Coordinates of C-alpha atoms and ligand atoms in Angstrom, one line a residue:
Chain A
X1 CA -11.7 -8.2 -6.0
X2 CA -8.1 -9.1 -7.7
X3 CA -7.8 -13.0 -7.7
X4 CA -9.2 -14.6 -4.6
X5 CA -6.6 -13.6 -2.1
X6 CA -7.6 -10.3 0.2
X7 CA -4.4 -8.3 0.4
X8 CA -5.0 -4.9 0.5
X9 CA -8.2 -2.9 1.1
X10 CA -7.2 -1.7 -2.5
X11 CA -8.2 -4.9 -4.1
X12 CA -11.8 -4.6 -3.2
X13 CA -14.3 -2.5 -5.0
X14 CA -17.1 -0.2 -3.7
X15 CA -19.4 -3.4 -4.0
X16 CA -16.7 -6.0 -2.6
X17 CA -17.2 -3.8 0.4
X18 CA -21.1 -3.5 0.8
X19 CA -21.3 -7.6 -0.1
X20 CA -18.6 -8.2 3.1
X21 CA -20.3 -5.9 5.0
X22 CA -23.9 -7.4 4.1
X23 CA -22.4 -11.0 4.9
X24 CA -20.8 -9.8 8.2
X25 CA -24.4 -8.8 9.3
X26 CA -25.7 -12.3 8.4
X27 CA -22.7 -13.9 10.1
X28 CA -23.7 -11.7 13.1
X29 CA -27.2 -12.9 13.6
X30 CA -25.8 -16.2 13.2
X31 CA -22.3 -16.9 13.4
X32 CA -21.9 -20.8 13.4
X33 CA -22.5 -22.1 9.9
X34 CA -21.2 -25.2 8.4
X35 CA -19.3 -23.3 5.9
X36 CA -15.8 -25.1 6.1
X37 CA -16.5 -28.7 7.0
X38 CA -13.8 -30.8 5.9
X39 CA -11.7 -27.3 5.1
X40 CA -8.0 -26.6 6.6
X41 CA -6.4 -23.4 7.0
X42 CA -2.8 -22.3 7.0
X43 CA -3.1 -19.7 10.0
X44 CA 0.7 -18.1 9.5
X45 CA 1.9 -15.6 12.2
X46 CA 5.5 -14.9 11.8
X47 CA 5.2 -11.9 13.7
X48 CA 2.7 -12.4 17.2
X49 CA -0.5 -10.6 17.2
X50 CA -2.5 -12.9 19.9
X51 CA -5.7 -10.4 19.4
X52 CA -5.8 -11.1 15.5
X53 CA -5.0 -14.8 15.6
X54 CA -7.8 -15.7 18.2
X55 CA -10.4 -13.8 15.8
X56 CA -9.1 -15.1 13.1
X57 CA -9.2 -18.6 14.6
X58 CA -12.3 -18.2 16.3
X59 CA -14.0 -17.5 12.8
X60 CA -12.4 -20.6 11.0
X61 CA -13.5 -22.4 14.3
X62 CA -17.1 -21.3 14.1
X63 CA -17.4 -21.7 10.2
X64 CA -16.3 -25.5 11.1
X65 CA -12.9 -25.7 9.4
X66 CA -9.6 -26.4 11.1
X67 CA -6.8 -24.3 11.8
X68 CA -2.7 -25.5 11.3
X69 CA -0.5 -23.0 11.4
X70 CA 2.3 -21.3 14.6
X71 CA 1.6 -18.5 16.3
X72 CA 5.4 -17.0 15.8
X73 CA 8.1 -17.3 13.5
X74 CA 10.3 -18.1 16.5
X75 CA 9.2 -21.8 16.6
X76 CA 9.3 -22.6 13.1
X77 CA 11.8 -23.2 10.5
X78 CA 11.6 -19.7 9.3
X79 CA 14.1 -18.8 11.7
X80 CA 16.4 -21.5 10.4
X81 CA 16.7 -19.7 7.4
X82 CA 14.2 -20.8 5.3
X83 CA 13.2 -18.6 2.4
X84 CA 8.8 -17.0 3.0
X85 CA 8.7 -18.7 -0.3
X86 CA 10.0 -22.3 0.4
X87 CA 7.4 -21.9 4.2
X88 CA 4.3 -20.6 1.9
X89 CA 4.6 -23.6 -1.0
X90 CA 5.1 -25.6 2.3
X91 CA 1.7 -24.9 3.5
X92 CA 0.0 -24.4 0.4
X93 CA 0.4 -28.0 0.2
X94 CA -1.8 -28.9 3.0
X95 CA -4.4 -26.2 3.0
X96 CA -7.5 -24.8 1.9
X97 CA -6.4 -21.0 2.2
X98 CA -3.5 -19.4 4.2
X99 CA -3.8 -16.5 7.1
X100 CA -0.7 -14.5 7.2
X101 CA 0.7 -12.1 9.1
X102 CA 4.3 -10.8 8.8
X103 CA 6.7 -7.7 9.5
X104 CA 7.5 -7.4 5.8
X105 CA 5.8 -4.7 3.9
X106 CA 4.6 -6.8 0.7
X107 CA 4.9 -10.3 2.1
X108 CA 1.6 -11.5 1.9
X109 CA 1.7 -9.8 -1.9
X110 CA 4.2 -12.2 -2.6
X111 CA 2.7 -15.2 -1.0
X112 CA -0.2 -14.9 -2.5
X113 CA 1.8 -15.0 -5.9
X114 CA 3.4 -18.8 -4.7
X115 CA 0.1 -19.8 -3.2
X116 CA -2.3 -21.9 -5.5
X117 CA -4.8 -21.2 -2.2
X118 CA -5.9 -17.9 -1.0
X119 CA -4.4 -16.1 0.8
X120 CA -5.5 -13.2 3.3
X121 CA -3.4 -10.4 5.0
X122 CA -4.0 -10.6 8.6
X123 CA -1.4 -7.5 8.4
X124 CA 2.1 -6.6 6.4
X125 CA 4.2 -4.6 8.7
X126 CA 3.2 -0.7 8.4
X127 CA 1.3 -1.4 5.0
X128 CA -2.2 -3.2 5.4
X129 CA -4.5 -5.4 7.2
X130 CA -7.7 -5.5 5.6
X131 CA -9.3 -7.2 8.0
X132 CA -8.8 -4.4 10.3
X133 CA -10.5 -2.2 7.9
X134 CA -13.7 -4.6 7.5
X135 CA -14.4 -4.5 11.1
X136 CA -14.4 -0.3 11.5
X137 CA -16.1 -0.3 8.2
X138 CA -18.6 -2.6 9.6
X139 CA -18.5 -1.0 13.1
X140 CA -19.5 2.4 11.0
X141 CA -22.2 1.0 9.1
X142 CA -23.9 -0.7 12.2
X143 CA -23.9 2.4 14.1
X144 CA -24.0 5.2 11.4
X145 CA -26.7 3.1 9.4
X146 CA -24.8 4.1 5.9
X147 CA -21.1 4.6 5.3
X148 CA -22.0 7.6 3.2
X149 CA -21.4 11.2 3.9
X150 CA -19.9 10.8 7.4
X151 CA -17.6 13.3 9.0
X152 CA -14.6 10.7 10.3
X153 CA -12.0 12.9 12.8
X154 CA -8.9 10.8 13.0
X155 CA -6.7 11.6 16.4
X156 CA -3.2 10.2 17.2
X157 CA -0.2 8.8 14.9
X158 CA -1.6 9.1 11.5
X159 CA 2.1 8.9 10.2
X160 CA 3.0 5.4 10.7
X161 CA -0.5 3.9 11.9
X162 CA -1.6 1.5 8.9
X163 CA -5.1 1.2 10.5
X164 CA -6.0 4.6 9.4
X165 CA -4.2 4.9 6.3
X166 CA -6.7 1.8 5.4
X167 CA -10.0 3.3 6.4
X168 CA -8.8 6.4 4.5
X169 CA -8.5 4.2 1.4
X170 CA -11.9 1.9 1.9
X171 CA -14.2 5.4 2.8
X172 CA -12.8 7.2 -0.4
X173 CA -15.9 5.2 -1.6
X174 CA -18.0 6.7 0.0
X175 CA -17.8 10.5 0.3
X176 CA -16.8 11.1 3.5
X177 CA -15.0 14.3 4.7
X178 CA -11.8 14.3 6.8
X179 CA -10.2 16.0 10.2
X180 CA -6.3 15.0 11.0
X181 CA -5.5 15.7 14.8
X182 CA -1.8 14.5 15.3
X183 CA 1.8 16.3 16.2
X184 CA 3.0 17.5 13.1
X185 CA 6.0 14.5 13.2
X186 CA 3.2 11.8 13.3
X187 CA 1.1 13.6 10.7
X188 CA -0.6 12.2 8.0
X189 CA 1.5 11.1 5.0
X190 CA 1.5 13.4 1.8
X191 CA 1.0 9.7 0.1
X192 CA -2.7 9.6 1.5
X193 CA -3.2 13.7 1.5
X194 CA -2.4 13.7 -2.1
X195 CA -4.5 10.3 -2.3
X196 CA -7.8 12.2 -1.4
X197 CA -7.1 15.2 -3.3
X198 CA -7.2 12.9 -6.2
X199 CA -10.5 11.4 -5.8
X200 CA -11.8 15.1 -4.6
X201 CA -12.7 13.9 -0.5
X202 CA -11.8 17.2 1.8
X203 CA -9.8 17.1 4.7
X204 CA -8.5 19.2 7.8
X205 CA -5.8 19.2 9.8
X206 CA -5.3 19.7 13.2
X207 CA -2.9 19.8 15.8
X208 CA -4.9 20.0 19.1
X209 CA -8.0 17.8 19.8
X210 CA -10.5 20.2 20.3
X211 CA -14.1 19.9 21.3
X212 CA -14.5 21.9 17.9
X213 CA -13.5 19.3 15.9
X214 CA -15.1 16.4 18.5
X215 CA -18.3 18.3 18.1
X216 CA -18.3 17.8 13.9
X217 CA -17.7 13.8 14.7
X218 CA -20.2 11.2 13.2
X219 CA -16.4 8.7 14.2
X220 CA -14.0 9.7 16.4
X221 CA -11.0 7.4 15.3
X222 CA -8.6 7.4 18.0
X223 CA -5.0 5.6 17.9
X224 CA -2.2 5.0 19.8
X225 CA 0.8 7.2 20.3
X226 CA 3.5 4.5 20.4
X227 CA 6.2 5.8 23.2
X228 CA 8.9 4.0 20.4
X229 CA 8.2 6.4 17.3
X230 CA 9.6 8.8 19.5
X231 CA 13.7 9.8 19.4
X232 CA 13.1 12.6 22.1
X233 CA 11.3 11.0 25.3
X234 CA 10.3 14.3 26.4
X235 CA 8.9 15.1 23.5
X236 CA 6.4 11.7 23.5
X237 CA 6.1 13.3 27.2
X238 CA 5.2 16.3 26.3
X239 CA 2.2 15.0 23.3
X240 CA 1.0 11.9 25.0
X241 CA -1.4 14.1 26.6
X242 CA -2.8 15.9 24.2
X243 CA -4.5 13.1 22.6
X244 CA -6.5 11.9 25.8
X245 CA -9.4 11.7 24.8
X246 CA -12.0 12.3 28.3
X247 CA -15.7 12.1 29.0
X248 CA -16.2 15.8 29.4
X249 CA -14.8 16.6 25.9
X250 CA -17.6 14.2 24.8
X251 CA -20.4 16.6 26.3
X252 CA -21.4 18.4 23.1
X253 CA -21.1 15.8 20.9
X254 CA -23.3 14.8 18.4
X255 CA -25.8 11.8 20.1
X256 CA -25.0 9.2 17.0
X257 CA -21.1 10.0 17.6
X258 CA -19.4 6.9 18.3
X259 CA -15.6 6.7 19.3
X260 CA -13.7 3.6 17.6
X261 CA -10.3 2.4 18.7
X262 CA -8.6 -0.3 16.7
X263 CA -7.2 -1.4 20.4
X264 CA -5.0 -2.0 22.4
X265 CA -5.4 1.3 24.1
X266 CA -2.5 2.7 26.7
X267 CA -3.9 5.8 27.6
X268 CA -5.4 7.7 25.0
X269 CA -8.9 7.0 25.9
X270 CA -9.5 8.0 29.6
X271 CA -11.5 5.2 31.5
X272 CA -14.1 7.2 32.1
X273 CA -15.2 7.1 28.5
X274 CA -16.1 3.6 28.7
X275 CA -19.0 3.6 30.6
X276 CA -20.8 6.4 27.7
X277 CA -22.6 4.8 25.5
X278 CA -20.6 6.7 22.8
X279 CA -17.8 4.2 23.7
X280 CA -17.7 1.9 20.9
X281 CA -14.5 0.6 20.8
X282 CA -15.4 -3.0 22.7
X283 CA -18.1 -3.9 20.4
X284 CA -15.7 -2.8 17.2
X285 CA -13.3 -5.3 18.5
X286 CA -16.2 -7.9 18.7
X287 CA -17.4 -6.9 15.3
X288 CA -13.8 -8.2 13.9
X289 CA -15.7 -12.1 14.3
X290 CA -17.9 -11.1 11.8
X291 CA -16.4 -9.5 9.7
X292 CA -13.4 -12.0 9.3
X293 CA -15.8 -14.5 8.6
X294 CA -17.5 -12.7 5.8
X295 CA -13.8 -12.2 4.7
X296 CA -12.8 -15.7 4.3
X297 CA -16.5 -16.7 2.5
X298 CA -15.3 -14.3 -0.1
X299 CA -12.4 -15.3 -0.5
X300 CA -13.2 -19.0 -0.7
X301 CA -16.2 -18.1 -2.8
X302 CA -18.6 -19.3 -0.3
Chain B
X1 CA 28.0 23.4 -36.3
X2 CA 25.9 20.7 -35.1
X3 CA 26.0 18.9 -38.1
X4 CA 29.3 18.6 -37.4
X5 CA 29.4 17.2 -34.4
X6 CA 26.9 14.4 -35.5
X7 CA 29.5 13.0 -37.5
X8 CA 31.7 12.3 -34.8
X9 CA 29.6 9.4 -34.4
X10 CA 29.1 8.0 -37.6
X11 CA 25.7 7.2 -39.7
X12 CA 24.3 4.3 -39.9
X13 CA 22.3 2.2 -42.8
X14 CA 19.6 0.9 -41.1
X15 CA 18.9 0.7 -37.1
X16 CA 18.0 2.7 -34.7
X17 CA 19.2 6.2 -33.1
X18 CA 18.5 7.0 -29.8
X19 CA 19.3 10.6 -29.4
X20 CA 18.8 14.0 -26.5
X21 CA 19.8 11.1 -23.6
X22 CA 21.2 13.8 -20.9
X23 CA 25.0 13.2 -21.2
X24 CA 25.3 11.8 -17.3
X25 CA 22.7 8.3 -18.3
X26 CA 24.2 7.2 -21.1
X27 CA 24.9 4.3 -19.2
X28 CA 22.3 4.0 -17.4
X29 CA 20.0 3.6 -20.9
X30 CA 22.4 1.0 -21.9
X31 CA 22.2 -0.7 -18.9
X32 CA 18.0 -0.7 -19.1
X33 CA 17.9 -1.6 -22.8
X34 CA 20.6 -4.6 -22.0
X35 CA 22.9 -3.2 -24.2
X36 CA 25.8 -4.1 -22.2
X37 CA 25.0 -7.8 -22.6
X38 CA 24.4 -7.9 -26.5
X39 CA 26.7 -9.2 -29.9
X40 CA 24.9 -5.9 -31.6
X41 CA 26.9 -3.8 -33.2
X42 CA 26.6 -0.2 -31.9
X43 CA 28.5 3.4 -31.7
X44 CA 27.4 5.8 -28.9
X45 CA 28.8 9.5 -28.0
X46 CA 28.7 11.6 -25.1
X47 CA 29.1 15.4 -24.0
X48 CA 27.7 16.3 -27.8
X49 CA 26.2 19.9 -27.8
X50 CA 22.8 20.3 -28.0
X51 CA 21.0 23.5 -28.5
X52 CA 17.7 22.0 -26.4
X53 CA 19.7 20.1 -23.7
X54 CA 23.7 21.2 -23.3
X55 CA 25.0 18.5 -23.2
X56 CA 23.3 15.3 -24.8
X57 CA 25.1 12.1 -25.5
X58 CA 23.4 9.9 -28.3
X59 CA 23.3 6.1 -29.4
X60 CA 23.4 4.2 -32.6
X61 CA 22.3 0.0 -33.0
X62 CA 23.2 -0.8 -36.0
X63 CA 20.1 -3.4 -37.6
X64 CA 17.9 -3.4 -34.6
X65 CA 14.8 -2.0 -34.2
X66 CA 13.2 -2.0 -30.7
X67 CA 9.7 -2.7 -29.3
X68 CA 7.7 0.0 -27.9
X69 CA 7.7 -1.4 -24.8
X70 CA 11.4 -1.2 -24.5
X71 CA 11.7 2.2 -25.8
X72 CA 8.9 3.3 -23.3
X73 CA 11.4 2.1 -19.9
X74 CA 13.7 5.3 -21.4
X75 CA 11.2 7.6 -20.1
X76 CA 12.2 6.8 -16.5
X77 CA 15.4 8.2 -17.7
X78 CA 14.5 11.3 -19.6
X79 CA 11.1 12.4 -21.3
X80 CA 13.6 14.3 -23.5
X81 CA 14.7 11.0 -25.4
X82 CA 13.9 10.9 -29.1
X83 CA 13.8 7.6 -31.2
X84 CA 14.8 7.7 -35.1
X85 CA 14.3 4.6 -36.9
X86 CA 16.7 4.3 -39.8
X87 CA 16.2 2.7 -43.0
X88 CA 18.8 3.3 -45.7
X89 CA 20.5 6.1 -43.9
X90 CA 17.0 7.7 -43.9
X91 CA 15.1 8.7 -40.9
X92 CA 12.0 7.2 -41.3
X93 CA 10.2 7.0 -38.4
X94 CA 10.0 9.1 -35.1
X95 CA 9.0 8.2 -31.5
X96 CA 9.1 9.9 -28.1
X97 CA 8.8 8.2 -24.9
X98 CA 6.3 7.1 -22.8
X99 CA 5.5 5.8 -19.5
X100 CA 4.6 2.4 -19.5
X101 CA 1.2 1.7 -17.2
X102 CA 4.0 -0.8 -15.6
X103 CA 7.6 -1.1 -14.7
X104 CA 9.4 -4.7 -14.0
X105 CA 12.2 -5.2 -12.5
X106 CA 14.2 -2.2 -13.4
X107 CA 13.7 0.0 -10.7
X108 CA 14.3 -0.4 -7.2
X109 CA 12.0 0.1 -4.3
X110 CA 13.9 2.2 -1.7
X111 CA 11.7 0.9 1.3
X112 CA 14.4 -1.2 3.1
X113 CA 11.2 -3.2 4.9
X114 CA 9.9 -4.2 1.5
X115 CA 9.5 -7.7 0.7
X116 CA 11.4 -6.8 -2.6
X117 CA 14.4 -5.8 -0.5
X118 CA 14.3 -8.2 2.2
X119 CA 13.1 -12.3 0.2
X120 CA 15.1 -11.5 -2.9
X121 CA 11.4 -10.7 -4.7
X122 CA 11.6 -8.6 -8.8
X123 CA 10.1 -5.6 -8.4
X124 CA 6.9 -4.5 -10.1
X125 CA 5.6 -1.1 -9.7
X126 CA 2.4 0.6 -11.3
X127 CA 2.6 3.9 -12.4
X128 CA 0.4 6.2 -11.0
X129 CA 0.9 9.6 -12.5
X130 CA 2.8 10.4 -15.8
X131 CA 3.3 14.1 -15.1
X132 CA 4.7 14.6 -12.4
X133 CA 5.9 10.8 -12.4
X134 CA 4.8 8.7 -9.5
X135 CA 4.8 5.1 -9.2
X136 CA 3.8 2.4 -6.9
X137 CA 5.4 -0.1 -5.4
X138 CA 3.1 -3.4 -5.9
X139 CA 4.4 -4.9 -3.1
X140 CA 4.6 -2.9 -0.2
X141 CA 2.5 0.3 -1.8
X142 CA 4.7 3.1 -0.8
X143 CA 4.7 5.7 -3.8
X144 CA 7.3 7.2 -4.7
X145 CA 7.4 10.6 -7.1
X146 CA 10.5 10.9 -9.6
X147 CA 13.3 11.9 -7.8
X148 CA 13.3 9.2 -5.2
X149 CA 12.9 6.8 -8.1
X150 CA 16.1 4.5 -8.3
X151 CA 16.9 2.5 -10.9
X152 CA 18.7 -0.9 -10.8
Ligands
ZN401 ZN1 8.1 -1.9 -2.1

């Protein structure tokens, strides 16, 4: 790992990995540990992500540190103009390590460059969020058994959705192979495309979620279609529906598929899918405990 | 008839030459190198022929020699640029450019959400492929391949 901040999924090595994902299992059998008595953290949300903050939290929390910190820019001074520098030395003052979110691609780069303390992206507009990544990793591992080898189908908007741009990066590791299923304006990226070419990982794209490609799945990674990407609303009309995934299309899958959703869902994933035991998208979400506190041990060299 | 032309922009004792700069970024090399902002004496020309490059325009420091490092930021400009180090109206030395592994603060990064663009932050970008040229933002990650590379 670069320094002791987690930024980007970039930062971490093939081994950085496995240890987090080895700690999240320990965390998981036990996930109150005395870790961070007498420890404060900065828990930063200038943008509001309720979901991430209570995990986040909930691991400091159950680690036995305290949390300081606003869950919006709104009601701090960074709306008064204050600079993200003069707010980060702020805090670096009184804490132990800093959790950050913020719409700014690169802002918790740059904090992390003020800080003296840690600092961990908790997600950087349309660029990363590492912990994000952990917690499918780890979701993968637990259900897959390895990370190795696996056959990943990625469904929705694989243009401007950072979750799987991420997992792309962290399973280049790991020599998975690849199936893009998006509208060919939410496809993925040339960035990423060229990215795997690079490190020799195949991939295929798609434009209709088939149960072909379903079929092929050891992870069905679905996302969200956001209604605001769109400029032509008949056109989100139009491919909303495409990508829904529904229990029948699971029928011939493989029996150790599992489908993964980095939530919240609108209406990609039909309700019906959440009774088969497939479904794994409720459990990932749980897994993101874990995983965040096996982050912050890291980090703090714990 | 080259020759000729050379002379239009006279010889110098010792220093350095920095010569095949396309015609259009002469000043943008003088504005990487600093040039713009120094007590050195120097003599540039533009619109020169050039059998290699049309047009080519060409400068002269008079008693400076640069570092490597500086030299290597001219490959953002052209891969074409040649460096002739001078010494008693002698060309002693030759160097081509090359990409540095990193680039500080001269280039832009054109994401408009980058921190970079947005907290007042120097940009720092890694390169990650010399031919074609890419480079990374270290900031917000986008890559960008040379001709959506902007320099400051
Ligand atoms: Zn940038």
């Amino acid at each position: 790992m670069k320094g002791n901040s987690l930024i980007s999924i970039e930062d971490l090595t093939r081994d950085d990995i496995l240890e987090i994902l080895e700690r999240a299992a320990e965390f998981e059998k036990n996930p109150n540990q005395d870790l961070l008595k007498g420890k404060v953290a900065g828990v930063l949300f200038f943008e509001p992500s309720t979901r991430t903050r209570l995990s986040f939290e909930t691991a400091i929390n159950r680690l036995g540190g305290k949390v300081v910190g606003f869950a919006d820019a709104k009601i701090t001074s960074a709306t008064k103009g204050e600079t993200l520098k003069d707010t980060i030395k702020m805090v670096d003052n009184y804490v132990d390590f800093i959790v950050m979110r913020h719409h700014i691609e690169g802002a918790a780069r740059y904090a992390s460059e003020i800080a003296k303390h840690p600092v961990i992206n908790a997600g950087d507009g349309a660029n990363q969020h590492p912990s994000q990544t952990m917690l499918d990793l780890y979701s993968i591992k637990k259900t897959q058994g390895t990370l190795e080898n696996l056959n990943i189908v990625m469904v929705g908007d694989l243009k401007y959705g950072r979750t799987v741009h991420s997992l792309l990066q962290a399973m280049r590791h790991f020599n998975p192979t690849f199936h893009f299923v998006a509208p060919n304006f939410l496809k993925m990226p040339d960035q990423y495309k060229r990215y795997l070419e690079v490190a020799g990982i195949p991939y295929y794209e798609h434009t209709e979620l088939t149960t072909d490609v379903i079929n092929e799945a050891d992870i069905l990674y679905m996302t969200r279609v956001q209604k605001e990407r769109f400029s032509d609303p008949l056109e989100y009309e139009r491919v909303k529906d495409v990508y829904i995934l529904k229990n029948s299309m699971l029928a011939n899958s493989k029996d150790t598929m599992k489908v993964l959703h980095p939530l919240p869902r609108v209406n990609e994933i039909s309700t019906d899918v959440d009774e088969n035991p497939k479904a794994y998208y409720f459990e990932q979400a749980h897994n993101g405990l874990f995983a965040r506190e096996a982050i912050i041990a890291k980090v703090l060299g714990l | 008839m080259t020759g000729k032309k050379e002379l239009q922009v006279s010889a110098i004792e010792n220093g350095t030459v920095i010569d095949r700069i396309p015609s259009n970024k002469l000043f943008t090399v003088i504005s990487i190198l600093g040039l713009d902002n120094t007590d050195l004496t120097m003599t540039f020309g533009m619109n020169l022929n050039s059998n290699a490059l049309g047009n080519k325009a060409i400068i002269k420091l008079w008693d400076k020699y640069l570092a490597d490092e500086e030299i290597n930021k001219l490959a953002l400009v052209s891969k074409d640029i040649k460096i002739n180090i001078i010494k008693n109206y002698e060309v002693v030395e030759k160097k081509v450019v090359s990409l540095p592994e990193s680039i500080n603060g001269i280039v832009r990064c054109v994401n408009p959400k980058c921190v970079t663009n947005c907290e007042g932050v120097s940009t720092r970008f890694n390169v990650v492929s010399k031919e074609p040229i890419a480079i990374q933002c270290c900031y917000c990650e986008k890559i960008f391949e040379e001709k959506r590379i902007e320099i400051i």
